[in-house]
Structures are given as C-alpha cells and as structure tokens.
Amino acid sequence: MHFHHHGYVSTDPRIQDAAGVGLDRPDELPDNVEVLIVGTGPAGMITAAQLSQFPGITTRIVERRGERLAIGQADGIQARSVETFQAFGFAERIIAEAYRITEMAFWTPDPADVTRIIRSARAVDDPTGISEFPHLIVNQARVLDYFAEVMAHSPTRMEPDFGFDFRRLENTDEGEYPVTVTLVHTTGEKMGQERIVHAKYVVGADGARSAVRDSIGCTLAGDQAQHAWGVMDVLAVTDFPDIRMKCAIQSESGGNILLIPREGGALFRMYVDLGEVPADDNGAVRKTTIDEIIAKANQIIHPYSLDVKNVAWNSVYEVGHRLTDRFDDVLAHEIGTRMPRVFITGDACHTHSAKAGQGMNVSMQDGFNLAWKLGYVLEGRSPESLLGTYSAERQVIAKNLIDFDRTWSTLMATKSEDLEVPLEEFYTQTAEFPSGFMTQYPPSMLIGEATHQGLATGFPLGKRFKSAPVMRVPDANPVQLGHHHIADGRWRVYAFADAATSGEASALSDWAEWIRTAPESPLLAHTPAGSDIDSVFDIKVVYQQEHTGVDIGRVPEAFLPRTGPFELIDYEKLYATDLANDIFELRGIDRGGAVVVVRPDMYVATVLPLTATAELAAFFRQMLLVR
C-alpha cells in the first residue's frame, strides 16, 4: 500500500483524502449528474466504486430499497472476481470471512442399491493452478458492503442514494445533460413524489426486470428450460457426511441437488431439483413451499436425512437463458453515427441459472469494463468512441456464458447413467471458464494485434493479466506483480528488461529514455498538465537478474518517478525476477525483453518489443486524446 507521499498519515491509509466533487458533496440527490447508476447490485456497485476514483466526476447511484441489502441471492465468488477485489483493496478481508472451495464431491446412485446415494468422485476445484486466489462463497450483501466502503473512502466520498425507484428516461440530445430521468421517492415524507434528474450518462444495473432496459427499447430474448429449482439457505442437523463440501448430488428418481456450503461454518445452500415444469404451469411451481423443498431434498439424499432448524432465505425459480442483442441505447443501424448515452449491465443484459456460479461474477466485470471508460471520456482523456467498445466487448462474453450455463444446467438435471461424460470430468475439463478466465477480447482500439505475442506467450492479448511472483528491489520483498494493479483507472505498462543489468546501455535503457523524454511518448502526450507523471500510466520494470544484482543508483529515471507535492521518489515500480519462480520462464517472456500493456480493468492490451516505440505511441493514440 502506497501512502505518506503527500504527507504523514496516522489514520487508516485506505481512506483517501477528499478531492474534487467529494470536497462538498451534497447529501441530497443533485439535479445534474455526469453519471446516474440505477441499482446497487454487484454490477452497479463496482461501476460506482471505480467511478468514485475520478474526483472530477459527479456520480450518483440510486436504489429502490430504503437501506442496504441484508441477504443476497448470489454467493459464488470466482477467482477472477477475487483478483478484482484485490484491485479494489479488500481481497484479503473477504477471503478471511468467506467459505473457500478447494474440492467438489460428486454423489450418484449406489449401483448395489439405486435408492441410496454414494460418493462416486472428488474433483480438485482448481486443477491447473490458474490463479493464486481461491474460489469463495460469501453472501452478496457483504460484497456490496465492501464496494460501499471503497466508495465512502474514495476522493468523491460517494454513498448510495436509497429510496429512489426508476420510472423512465428520455434522451433529449440537448444541452450538457441530455438524459432526463424520472425517479420516484419510495420512503420517507416524500414517498410517491417524483424527482427529475438530468444526466450525461445513465447505467442501468437494475436487474432482470430492468426498467432502464425497457426504456431504451431493449428486450431479453432466449428460452425457458421448463425446469424448476428450489433454493434455500438453511441451518440444519444432518448425517450427510459432505455437508461442508461443495457437492453435485444425483439421485435415481428424486432429482438432483447442488450443495454449496456458506461462510461461517454452519450455513449452507441447496439448489433442489423440482423437476420439469408443464407448459401450462403459469408460474404455479413458484408457489412451492419451503416444506416441500425440504421434503424433496430429503428424498434426494436418501439414506441420509436433513433436519432443518432455521431458514435464512429461500426461493423458487425456473431456469431461463436470455440475452439482449446490445448493451446500450445505440440501435444497430445507428452504430457509427452516434455514441451511447444509456448502458445496461449485469442481469439487465443476461439471465441464466445459478448453477455455474457466474451471475454476480460476470456482472461485476460488466461494470468494471464500463466504468473506467466513462471516467476517461468524462475527464477528457478519451474520445466518446471509447464507449462503443463496452457493448461490443461484453455482449459476446455474455453469450458465451449463457451457452456454457445451458450445458451445465442440462447436465445437472440429467441422470448419471444418461451422461455421455461424467459430471466430475466436465467440471474439471471446463474449470477455466467458471473461474472467470476464458474471457478474451478481440483486437480493437483497445486490444492490439497478436503480431508480437511470442514475446510474452503467458500474457495472451485480450485476456486478464495473470500475476506472477517477483522481488521488489528496494526492500527485497517477494510480491505478486499483478497485486499492485489497483483499481485507480490507470494503465499499467510493464517493461520486461533484456539481459543487461541496470545502468548498462541496452534496449531497456533506450526505451526508458524514450518513454520519459520523447514528445510522442504516451507519458508526455497523454498525461494532463499539472498532474503527477504517473497519473495515467503506471510504468514498472522487471529485471532478469536477482534483486541483489540491480543497482538502484543506475536504474533509469523512468522507473523511479518523482510524484506528489514533495516530488518524492516512488520506489514501488522496480522489480527483479524471483529466481525460485522466474517470471520470464513462468510467463514465456523473451529474454530480449518485452513491453506488456495492461488496461485499467486488468486485461492485456498489447505486447511489443522494447524497440517498438512508434507502435506503442500509435496504440495509445487510438483511444487517448493528446493533452
């Protein structure tokens, strides 16, 4: 954690100094805002948390409820999400309170007596070591609490505005705040009264029944699987031996269960198969009582029994897979003629079952993708065309999610003897997708061509930057390189050195001099006047030598920038290889050196040789305005 550089800090260093709109933030919802976010679910809260790091932008997030969410429907936190939590500063704390999944058990009918179930297999949750972070289970409400803390501690001092229901919007295309939004008070003395807010941009994070989605003429299209599930979070006494293990339980005739232990050591969730739903059911299955769900669970887990003592939450839902064809208000025939003003995220764009544990995770990546782009456009760093990349990138990801979930949901509802591939094999073979690491954005203004991918094969273009161990040179601390990518809206530029040591003439030293002094360098061309030199680009170097072989006194100035009011040297941009876990070997980095550029949302944007300075400058000119 980097602090004291603006002066001595004796209080919680996670609380940033108020700045910009946070210096005099009004308690009341203002008439005009740059960004109005509707809905405080995971997609909305991460969008707000990222935008809270842009002090000059007035962002407000409204919620129909009168207070924070007490218990959320979602609970599965994939490793990619925990990486994201690390960027926002709360990964370690949420890991400490969450349930950690390390294995999954599979139960099937006993061949000797199919009326009984037996454990037939176990599968390691992360068989390939795809991330240093774990797969977690924790209440969605706690995730929202952590994002709320990030917002409250940010320069903008952002807080949710509870008690406002979204009713409609109109894009007038007039004035500085062209989107007119009508809200209605849902609590207090003004309950029922309308409130008009004018916004530059609106983000609909208001769930599967999104009114924002309806307001832009966007509809969910897809299918209903005609299969229902009862879900319950319960405290119970049971003789089922794997009650604290994630389980897929398949019975001979009573359906199936997905068992998810919850945080705290006692609570657990069961998704209980309620079977096929008749076409003329008309929603009757949703009236299934909790007692019926418990009875069905007991039937499935025979010969074991479940004595439920307390029900924290329960619901019934039918599996459906639906997707919108666009994630903003620009119609197909308008693409290229105007830029979006209204966006939708999360369940407003894509709905699916809960079996693959993807809903909250993919929704948060929607918000992370969009938020920094809004920040860049509103701060004048990027042209409005940057906003067109949100729908283009995320709609494809959502389609892939729905295709995967359709397969997984079908397998979960299929008898074990009818499966072509055992469930545990499918679970292991496809681990990268549910972990959140299959996302790969195609070439665009934000993702370069793979011309030089061979220089860093372990950092595939368009995929998330996969961290690796390194040694921080000045203090000899072993650290994870990717853990220093905080969600502050900056680009990360990693210069992996050639074989020369610090101070020797080399491709790295030439690159460092160019990035620091050349007029066309992104550092000089796109950093706002008067800002710290690393306010847009966080440039780091990784040497091939061990840390004791790097002479700090001879390291190029580009990697030891002076920042803050006292122009202090930042020593946290200088790394060397950890000889026990050589990052050059782990990530396939060419010994001749390479430059790896990573977007603010942690996806690899381009890989270039150290000598390709003109290409690096041209890449950034595509999406950043010259200061």
XYZ file of C-alpha atoms in Angstrom:
627
model
C 0.000 0.000 0.000
C 1.434 3.346 -1.070
C 0.861 6.336 1.247
C 2.715 9.130 3.136
C 3.838 10.550 -0.245
C 1.516 13.547 0.237
C 2.461 13.922 3.907
C 2.378 11.864 7.090
C -0.745 9.698 7.554
C -1.611 8.496 11.066
C -5.145 7.252 10.339
C -6.477 4.403 8.161
C -4.470 4.715 4.907
C -7.336 3.166 2.960
C -9.295 6.381 3.463
C -8.177 8.712 0.683
C -8.263 12.483 1.018
C -11.471 14.036 -0.240
C -10.999 15.818 -3.563
C -12.997 17.308 -6.411
C -16.727 16.701 -6.021
C -16.034 14.976 -2.709
C -14.977 18.220 -1.010
C -18.537 19.486 -0.768
C -20.706 16.528 -1.701
C -24.403 17.352 -1.189
C -26.469 14.879 0.811
C -29.447 15.421 -1.479
C -29.501 13.971 -4.969
C -28.450 16.854 -7.264
C -30.400 17.997 -10.298
C -27.482 17.381 -12.673
C -25.021 14.489 -12.623
C -22.406 13.163 -15.001
C -23.338 9.514 -14.371
C -26.528 8.177 -12.803
C -26.361 4.482 -11.900
C -29.661 2.719 -11.250
C -29.399 -0.255 -8.893
C -26.971 -1.183 -6.108
C -26.384 -4.805 -7.100
C -22.870 -6.076 -7.898
C -22.762 -4.519 -11.394
C -23.922 -1.137 -10.143
C -21.697 -1.042 -7.082
C -18.476 -1.913 -8.891
C -19.319 0.712 -11.510
C -19.788 3.271 -8.762
C -16.663 2.142 -6.900
C -14.499 2.576 -9.982
C -16.020 5.950 -10.879
C -15.536 7.099 -7.280
C -11.800 7.214 -8.053
C -12.370 10.031 -10.574
C -12.635 13.142 -8.349
C -13.948 15.460 -11.065
C -16.979 13.338 -11.963
C -20.319 13.626 -10.184
C -21.620 10.057 -9.998
C -24.703 9.041 -8.023
C -26.150 5.562 -7.559
C -29.841 5.191 -6.693
C -31.654 2.219 -5.208
C -35.372 1.435 -4.783
C -34.825 -0.102 -1.327
C -34.598 2.199 1.650
C -31.421 0.609 3.013
C -28.559 -1.785 2.272
C -29.251 -5.311 1.103
C -29.414 -7.714 4.041
C -29.165 -11.028 2.194
C -28.370 -11.537 -1.454
C -29.318 -14.270 -3.865
C -25.802 -14.699 -5.292
C -22.954 -16.175 -3.277
C -20.352 -17.736 -5.588
C -17.157 -15.702 -5.982
C -14.852 -16.979 -8.710
C -11.082 -16.465 -8.593
C -11.246 -13.750 -11.268
C -13.564 -11.774 -9.003
C -11.169 -12.169 -6.070
C -8.419 -10.773 -8.314
C -10.725 -7.834 -8.929
C -11.340 -7.438 -5.187
C -7.567 -7.252 -4.772
C -7.545 -4.314 -7.171
C -10.175 -2.588 -5.032
C -8.275 -3.344 -1.833
C -10.421 -5.861 0.041
C -9.449 -9.342 -1.212
C -7.673 -10.395 1.984
C -10.532 -9.335 4.233
C -13.268 -11.013 2.223
C -11.191 -14.211 1.914
C -10.911 -14.290 5.713
C -14.689 -14.328 6.206
C -15.692 -16.430 3.194
C -16.036 -20.177 2.708
C -13.252 -21.469 0.470
C -13.911 -24.168 -2.126
C -10.953 -26.476 -2.732
C -12.727 -29.652 -3.860
C -16.085 -30.723 -5.199
C -17.674 -34.079 -4.343
C -19.976 -35.970 -6.701
C -22.690 -38.266 -5.394
C -24.554 -40.749 -7.587
C -26.891 -43.723 -7.062
C -25.268 -46.771 -5.467
C -25.033 -49.494 -8.167
C -25.813 -52.071 -5.462
C -28.958 -50.214 -4.379
C -30.018 -47.306 -6.575
C -32.371 -45.964 -3.907
C -29.260 -44.851 -1.985
C -26.593 -42.330 -2.961
C -22.849 -42.790 -2.553
C -19.861 -40.551 -3.115
C -18.547 -41.568 -6.526
C -15.836 -38.992 -7.185
C -13.991 -35.917 -5.988
C -12.509 -33.174 -8.136
C -9.947 -30.524 -7.241
C -11.519 -27.121 -7.758
C -8.510 -25.532 -9.494
C -6.564 -28.443 -11.000
C -4.261 -26.260 -13.123
C -3.376 -23.560 -10.582
C -4.916 -20.923 -12.809
C -4.907 -18.296 -10.058
C -3.196 -17.668 -6.754
C -6.613 -16.616 -5.450
C -9.259 -19.031 -4.175
C -12.835 -19.823 -5.187
C -15.077 -18.406 -2.463
C -18.631 -18.482 -1.184
C -19.862 -15.353 0.586
C -23.146 -13.502 0.810
C -23.648 -10.988 -1.994
C -24.637 -8.414 0.626
C -21.090 -8.471 2.032
C -19.618 -7.903 -1.433
C -21.827 -4.842 -1.771
C -20.734 -3.656 1.683
C -17.087 -3.769 0.665
C -17.725 -1.812 -2.528
C -19.718 0.710 -0.486
C -16.683 1.111 1.778
C -14.435 1.722 -1.239
C -16.850 4.414 -2.421
C -17.119 6.069 1.004
C -13.329 6.150 1.385
C -12.733 7.473 -2.134
C -11.887 11.089 -3.044
C -15.532 11.618 -4.065
C -16.996 10.293 -0.776
C -19.717 8.522 -2.719
C -22.669 6.850 -0.993
C -25.766 5.134 -2.400
C -28.937 7.211 -2.582
C -31.529 4.825 -1.159
C -35.265 5.210 -1.614
C -35.495 6.106 -5.312
C -37.344 3.986 -7.867
C -36.534 4.458 -11.546
C -39.601 5.096 -13.710
C -38.482 6.333 -17.123
C -35.880 8.301 -19.054
C -35.657 10.341 -22.208
C -32.562 11.187 -24.214
C -33.312 14.684 -25.443
C -29.943 15.089 -27.243
C -29.969 18.642 -25.942
C -27.714 20.500 -23.550
C -24.880 19.352 -21.350
C -27.068 16.811 -19.502
C -29.245 15.367 -22.252
C -30.762 12.369 -20.446
C -33.803 13.269 -18.353
C -34.543 10.641 -15.702
C -37.747 10.404 -13.696
C -37.420 8.815 -10.254
C -39.982 8.325 -7.501
C -39.333 8.501 -3.763
C -40.095 5.130 -2.127
C -39.515 6.071 1.522
C -39.927 8.946 3.936
C -42.072 12.061 3.817
C -41.706 12.416 0.056
C -42.823 8.857 -0.718
C -44.656 8.773 -4.025
C -43.304 12.125 -5.224
C -41.382 12.343 -8.492
C -37.798 13.532 -8.712
C -36.263 14.630 -12.022
C -32.504 14.215 -12.554
C -30.578 15.250 -15.657
C -27.563 13.109 -16.567
C -24.859 12.901 -19.182
C -24.899 9.102 -18.946
C -27.162 6.538 -17.301
C -26.176 2.996 -16.295
C -28.998 0.502 -15.756
C -27.897 -2.074 -13.183
C -31.458 -2.740 -12.092
C -31.713 -6.495 -12.555
C -33.578 -8.967 -14.712
C -36.766 -6.869 -14.701
C -34.791 -3.770 -15.679
C -36.886 -0.677 -16.305
C -33.822 1.056 -17.778
C -33.569 -1.750 -20.339
C -37.232 -1.277 -21.220
C -36.746 2.469 -21.550
C -34.229 2.028 -24.370
C -36.364 -0.497 -26.211
C -34.121 -3.427 -25.439
C -35.579 -6.855 -24.650
C -34.244 -10.136 -23.339
C -34.508 -12.924 -25.892
C -33.932 -16.611 -25.271
C -35.578 -19.684 -23.909
C -37.143 -21.091 -20.775
C -35.826 -24.545 -19.896
C -39.146 -25.663 -18.354
C -37.236 -26.896 -15.333
C -37.637 -25.552 -11.800
C -35.344 -25.465 -8.793
C -35.962 -24.620 -5.172
C -33.117 -22.845 -3.403
C -32.691 -22.439 0.333
C -30.075 -21.093 2.721
C -30.530 -23.098 5.908
C -29.121 -24.147 9.255
C -29.712 -27.858 9.758
C -28.633 -31.026 11.523
C -27.760 -33.850 9.135
C -25.858 -37.104 8.883
C -24.844 -36.366 5.284
C -21.020 -36.550 5.550
C -20.136 -33.928 2.913
C -22.375 -31.164 4.224
C -19.330 -28.828 4.365
C -18.203 -29.743 0.848
C -19.490 -28.385 -2.450
C -21.429 -31.306 -3.923
C -23.335 -32.326 -7.022
C -25.838 -34.949 -5.879
C -27.693 -37.054 -8.442
C -30.378 -39.479 -7.302
C -32.054 -42.266 -9.245
C -35.562 -40.892 -9.247
C -35.781 -37.926 -6.902
C -33.874 -35.337 -8.912
C -30.627 -33.585 -8.132
C -29.084 -31.163 -5.643
C -26.252 -28.676 -5.888
C -24.957 -28.200 -2.338
C -22.987 -25.042 -1.535
C -21.568 -24.597 1.994
C -21.739 -20.990 3.104
C -19.461 -18.793 5.173
C -19.472 -19.055 8.966
C -19.149 -22.824 9.344
C -22.843 -23.699 9.699
C -24.981 -22.186 6.936
C -25.331 -23.972 3.605
C -27.293 -23.547 0.393
C -29.125 -26.223 -1.554
C -30.406 -25.933 -5.087
C -33.064 -28.648 -5.100
C -34.345 -30.080 -8.380
C -38.124 -29.677 -8.573
C -38.372 -31.361 -11.960
C -39.909 -30.497 -15.288
C -42.478 -27.713 -15.415
C -45.581 -28.285 -17.576
C -46.083 -25.772 -20.380
C -49.409 -24.725 -18.853
C -47.988 -24.286 -15.338
C -48.387 -20.479 -15.496
C -45.976 -19.942 -12.627
C -47.657 -22.334 -10.175
C -44.326 -24.026 -9.419
C -43.107 -20.785 -7.867
C -45.625 -21.309 -5.078
C -43.749 -24.425 -3.916
C -43.402 -24.118 -0.137
C -40.201 -24.376 1.844
C -41.542 -27.539 3.488
C -41.978 -29.117 0.053
C -38.431 -28.130 -0.911
C -37.060 -29.670 2.294
C -39.046 -32.867 1.714
C -37.701 -33.104 -1.817
C -34.146 -32.632 -0.538
C -34.611 -35.464 1.939
C -35.876 -37.711 -0.827
C -32.806 -36.988 -2.972
C -30.171 -37.540 -0.253
C -31.560 -40.890 0.992
C -30.318 -42.762 3.057
C -29.227 -39.543 4.770
C -31.596 -37.033 6.318
C -31.831 -33.293 6.762
C -33.422 -31.715 9.849
C -33.763 -28.016 9.020
C -33.670 -25.782 12.102
C -33.700 -22.341 10.502
C -34.308 -20.926 7.006
C -32.369 -17.729 6.257
C -33.716 -17.372 2.719
C -35.489 -19.428 0.103
C -36.913 -19.047 -3.374
C -38.108 -20.977 -6.416
C -37.051 -20.203 -9.953
C -37.276 -21.650 -13.417
C -34.104 -21.921 -15.448
C -34.057 -19.404 -18.273
C -31.319 -18.271 -20.633
C -31.871 -14.824 -22.074
C -29.648 -12.187 -23.622
C -30.071 -8.720 -25.111
C -28.554 -8.061 -28.523
C -26.997 -4.804 -27.317
C -25.851 -3.379 -24.003
C -26.523 0.301 -24.759
C -29.100 2.554 -26.418
C -27.493 2.638 -29.868
C -29.578 0.695 -32.381
C -27.857 -1.474 -34.979
C -28.443 0.990 -37.812
C -27.102 3.857 -35.632
C -23.701 2.303 -34.908
C -21.033 4.710 -36.091
C -23.431 7.646 -36.303
C -23.841 8.433 -32.604
C -22.392 7.420 -29.266
C -24.348 5.738 -26.446
C -25.850 7.667 -23.557
C -27.540 4.804 -21.711
C -25.968 1.466 -20.794
C -27.238 -1.713 -19.153
C -25.185 -4.147 -17.103
C -25.495 -7.459 -15.273
C -28.859 -9.207 -15.102
C -30.407 -6.382 -17.113
C -28.452 -7.794 -20.083
C -28.164 -11.515 -19.397
C -30.060 -14.028 -17.262
C -29.249 -17.666 -16.624
C -29.269 -20.264 -13.893
C -27.240 -20.020 -10.704
C -25.626 -23.445 -11.183
C -22.381 -22.273 -12.736
C -21.922 -19.507 -10.163
C -21.430 -16.890 -12.841
C -24.142 -14.246 -12.452
C -22.543 -11.928 -9.917
C -19.054 -12.539 -11.306
C -19.824 -11.695 -14.931
C -21.986 -8.754 -13.851
C -19.095 -7.216 -11.926
C -16.845 -7.496 -14.963
C -19.535 -5.693 -16.977
C -19.370 -2.785 -14.549
C -15.561 -2.776 -14.326
C -15.325 -2.720 -18.123
C -17.718 0.210 -18.473
C -16.763 2.400 -15.522
C -13.198 3.313 -16.393
C -14.255 4.095 -19.959
C -16.896 6.521 -18.692
C -14.261 8.069 -16.445
C -11.841 8.576 -19.314
C -14.433 10.142 -21.612
C -15.843 12.450 -18.935
C -12.385 13.603 -17.862
C -11.486 14.388 -21.475
C -8.802 11.719 -21.683
C -10.519 9.723 -24.454
C -12.940 10.333 -27.313
C -16.575 9.252 -26.954
C -15.912 6.412 -29.386
C -14.322 4.546 -26.458
C -17.812 3.979 -25.051
C -18.835 1.953 -28.090
C -16.404 -0.766 -27.050
C -18.437 -1.674 -23.946
C -21.345 -3.344 -25.725
C -19.037 -4.777 -28.394
C -16.842 -6.489 -25.798
C -19.323 -7.598 -23.164
C -22.240 -8.856 -25.278
C -20.093 -11.652 -26.713
C -18.892 -12.632 -23.239
C -22.476 -12.880 -22.007
C -23.418 -15.105 -24.944
C -20.536 -17.447 -24.134
C -21.688 -17.538 -20.506
C -25.229 -18.480 -21.463
C -24.014 -21.224 -23.791
C -21.874 -22.679 -21.001
C -24.625 -22.390 -18.399
C -27.139 -24.067 -20.698
C -24.805 -27.077 -20.944
C -24.036 -27.159 -17.202
C -27.704 -26.798 -16.183
C -28.700 -29.604 -18.526
C -26.029 -31.901 -17.114
C -27.068 -31.089 -13.554
C -30.626 -32.186 -14.367
C -29.582 -35.400 -16.168
C -29.409 -38.831 -14.571
C -25.841 -40.040 -14.122
C -26.364 -43.128 -16.308
C -27.517 -40.895 -19.174
C -24.440 -38.657 -19.143
C -22.007 -39.047 -22.035
C -19.239 -37.544 -19.883
C -19.229 -37.949 -16.079
C -20.132 -34.712 -14.355
C -16.828 -34.576 -12.492
C -14.864 -34.800 -15.771
C -16.833 -31.949 -17.322
C -16.281 -29.909 -14.142
C -12.517 -30.412 -14.302
C -12.124 -30.014 -18.061
C -14.005 -26.715 -18.138
C -12.553 -25.222 -14.939
C -11.090 -22.194 -16.722
C -14.481 -20.936 -17.835
C -16.328 -20.850 -14.493
C -13.195 -19.470 -12.833
C -13.672 -16.385 -14.997
C -10.533 -16.683 -17.098
C -11.848 -17.630 -20.536
C -12.733 -14.036 -21.363
C -10.616 -12.863 -24.283
C -11.413 -9.599 -26.010
C -10.693 -9.465 -29.768
C -8.469 -6.874 -31.483
C -9.946 -3.376 -31.369
C -8.931 0.159 -30.475
C -8.205 -1.289 -27.001
C -6.621 -4.624 -27.930
C -3.675 -4.833 -30.300
C -2.964 -7.451 -32.918
C -1.060 -10.531 -31.798
C 1.917 -9.752 -34.057
C 4.387 -9.895 -31.163
C 2.543 -12.332 -28.888
C 5.561 -14.641 -28.987
C 7.479 -12.167 -26.831
C 5.188 -12.918 -23.865
C 3.194 -16.071 -24.521
C 1.912 -16.219 -20.936
C 0.157 -12.882 -21.328
C -2.347 -13.578 -24.140
C -3.763 -10.431 -25.681
C -7.305 -9.711 -24.594
C -7.110 -11.967 -21.522
C -6.644 -10.865 -17.938
C -3.073 -10.176 -16.794
C -2.041 -13.298 -14.901
C 0.089 -12.350 -11.935
C 3.402 -13.991 -11.048
C 5.921 -13.748 -8.175
C 8.688 -11.135 -8.381
C 11.097 -9.469 -5.947
C 10.644 -5.768 -5.228
C 14.180 -4.446 -5.460
C 14.378 -1.554 -2.962
C 13.047 -3.520 0.038
C 13.795 -7.125 -1.072
C 10.161 -8.107 -0.595
C 8.691 -11.034 -2.535
C 5.392 -9.847 -4.047
C 2.851 -10.746 -6.699
C 3.339 -8.364 -9.612
C -0.342 -8.234 -10.503
C -1.407 -7.353 -6.957
C -0.078 -3.831 -7.469
C -2.638 -3.196 -10.193
C -5.108 -1.215 -8.108
C -8.447 -0.008 -9.465
C -7.433 3.623 -9.802
C -8.154 3.982 -13.520
C -4.507 3.871 -14.605
C -2.906 1.849 -17.387
C -0.082 -0.481 -16.377
C 2.959 -0.613 -18.637
C 5.364 -3.421 -17.720
C 8.839 -3.161 -19.214
C 10.490 -6.589 -19.017
C 14.207 -5.979 -19.326
C 16.666 -7.523 -21.731
C 19.704 -9.317 -20.311
C 21.710 -6.172 -19.494
C 21.973 -5.074 -15.881
C 20.785 -1.702 -14.600
C 22.853 1.169 -15.951
C 24.220 -0.685 -18.956
C 23.377 0.520 -22.435
C 20.564 -1.696 -23.658
C 17.202 -1.844 -25.369
C 15.612 -1.226 -21.969
C 17.662 1.883 -21.230
C 16.844 3.285 -24.692
C 13.130 2.577 -24.133
C 13.208 4.178 -20.679
C 14.801 7.334 -22.062
C 12.230 7.491 -24.881
C 9.211 6.994 -22.599
C 10.478 9.759 -20.286
C 11.577 12.409 -22.801
C 10.190 11.872 -26.316
C 7.331 14.240 -27.245
C 5.421 11.339 -28.829
C 5.801 9.192 -25.718
C 2.405 8.323 -24.187
C 3.743 9.593 -20.877
C 4.170 13.091 -22.272
C 1.440 13.068 -24.920
C -1.444 11.902 -22.728
C -0.664 12.880 -19.119
C -2.660 16.004 -18.173
C -0.590 19.103 -17.500
C -0.018 19.656 -13.815
C -0.682 16.023 -12.897
C 1.789 13.557 -11.456
C 3.814 11.907 -14.201
C 2.300 8.524 -13.286
C -1.319 9.705 -13.038
C -2.354 7.923 -16.262
C 0.447 5.389 -16.809
C 1.928 3.286 -14.024
C 5.231 2.188 -15.568
C 7.109 -0.692 -13.950
C 10.294 -2.537 -14.802
C 11.158 -6.184 -14.176
C 14.843 -7.130 -14.462
C 16.040 -10.625 -15.318
C 18.680 -10.556 -12.583
C 18.001 -11.314 -8.928
C 17.289 -8.242 -6.827
C 20.789 -8.055 -5.331
C 22.203 -7.541 -8.825
C 20.154 -4.419 -9.559
C 21.939 -1.155 -8.698
C 19.165 1.304 -7.802
C 21.555 4.206 -8.341
C 21.823 3.270 -12.029
C 18.182 2.462 -12.752
C 16.690 4.786 -15.418
C 14.662 7.703 -14.055
C 11.525 6.478 -15.820
C 11.241 3.726 -13.211
C 11.893 5.983 -10.212
C 9.472 8.855 -10.850
C 9.031 11.803 -8.525
C 5.417 12.314 -7.504
C 3.242 14.257 -5.083
C 3.689 17.769 -3.676
C 7.152 16.932 -2.323
C 8.294 15.196 -5.532
C 9.293 12.093 -3.610
C 10.746 9.080 -5.428
C 8.308 6.192 -5.857
C 10.283 3.019 -5.143
C 7.445 0.588 -5.853
C 7.912 0.353 -9.622
C 11.214 -1.520 -9.599
C 11.264 -5.339 -9.617
C 13.580 -8.246 -10.289
C 12.934 -11.883 -11.003
C 12.339 -14.305 -8.167
C 14.880 -16.999 -9.003
C 12.693 -19.686 -7.439
C 9.753 -18.626 -9.647
C 11.289 -16.852 -12.622
C 8.546 -14.718 -14.181
C 10.355 -14.817 -17.528
C 10.012 -18.603 -17.525
C 6.545 -18.731 -15.962
C 5.032 -16.302 -18.482
C 7.099 -17.115 -21.554
C 8.778 -13.710 -21.747
C 11.511 -13.348 -24.345
C 14.995 -12.837 -22.896
C 15.433 -9.968 -25.338
C 12.816 -8.067 -23.358
C 9.235 -7.002 -23.999
C 6.641 -4.368 -23.163
C 3.291 -5.599 -21.832
C 0.479 -3.047 -21.642
C -2.486 -3.738 -19.338
C -5.810 -1.898 -19.356
C -7.289 -0.283 -16.236
C -9.649 -3.296 -15.931
C -6.661 -5.691 -15.868
C -6.817 -7.107 -19.422
C -3.680 -7.357 -21.580
C -3.936 -4.706 -24.295
C -0.764 -5.201 -26.325
C 2.646 -6.863 -26.319
C 5.525 -5.150 -28.127
C 9.313 -5.297 -28.424
C 11.273 -2.726 -26.436
C 12.318 -1.228 -29.750
C 8.739 -0.688 -30.990
C 8.320 2.810 -29.562
C 6.449 4.179 -32.582
C 3.964 1.304 -32.368
C 3.439 1.937 -28.656
C 2.765 5.626 -29.264
C 0.368 4.802 -32.104
C -1.504 2.263 -29.987
C -2.358 4.793 -27.313
C -3.280 7.474 -29.845
C -6.218 5.248 -30.859
C -8.052 5.759 -27.578
C -6.361 8.621 -25.739
C -6.511 12.303 -26.625
C -3.339 14.354 -26.797
C -3.206 16.605 -23.750
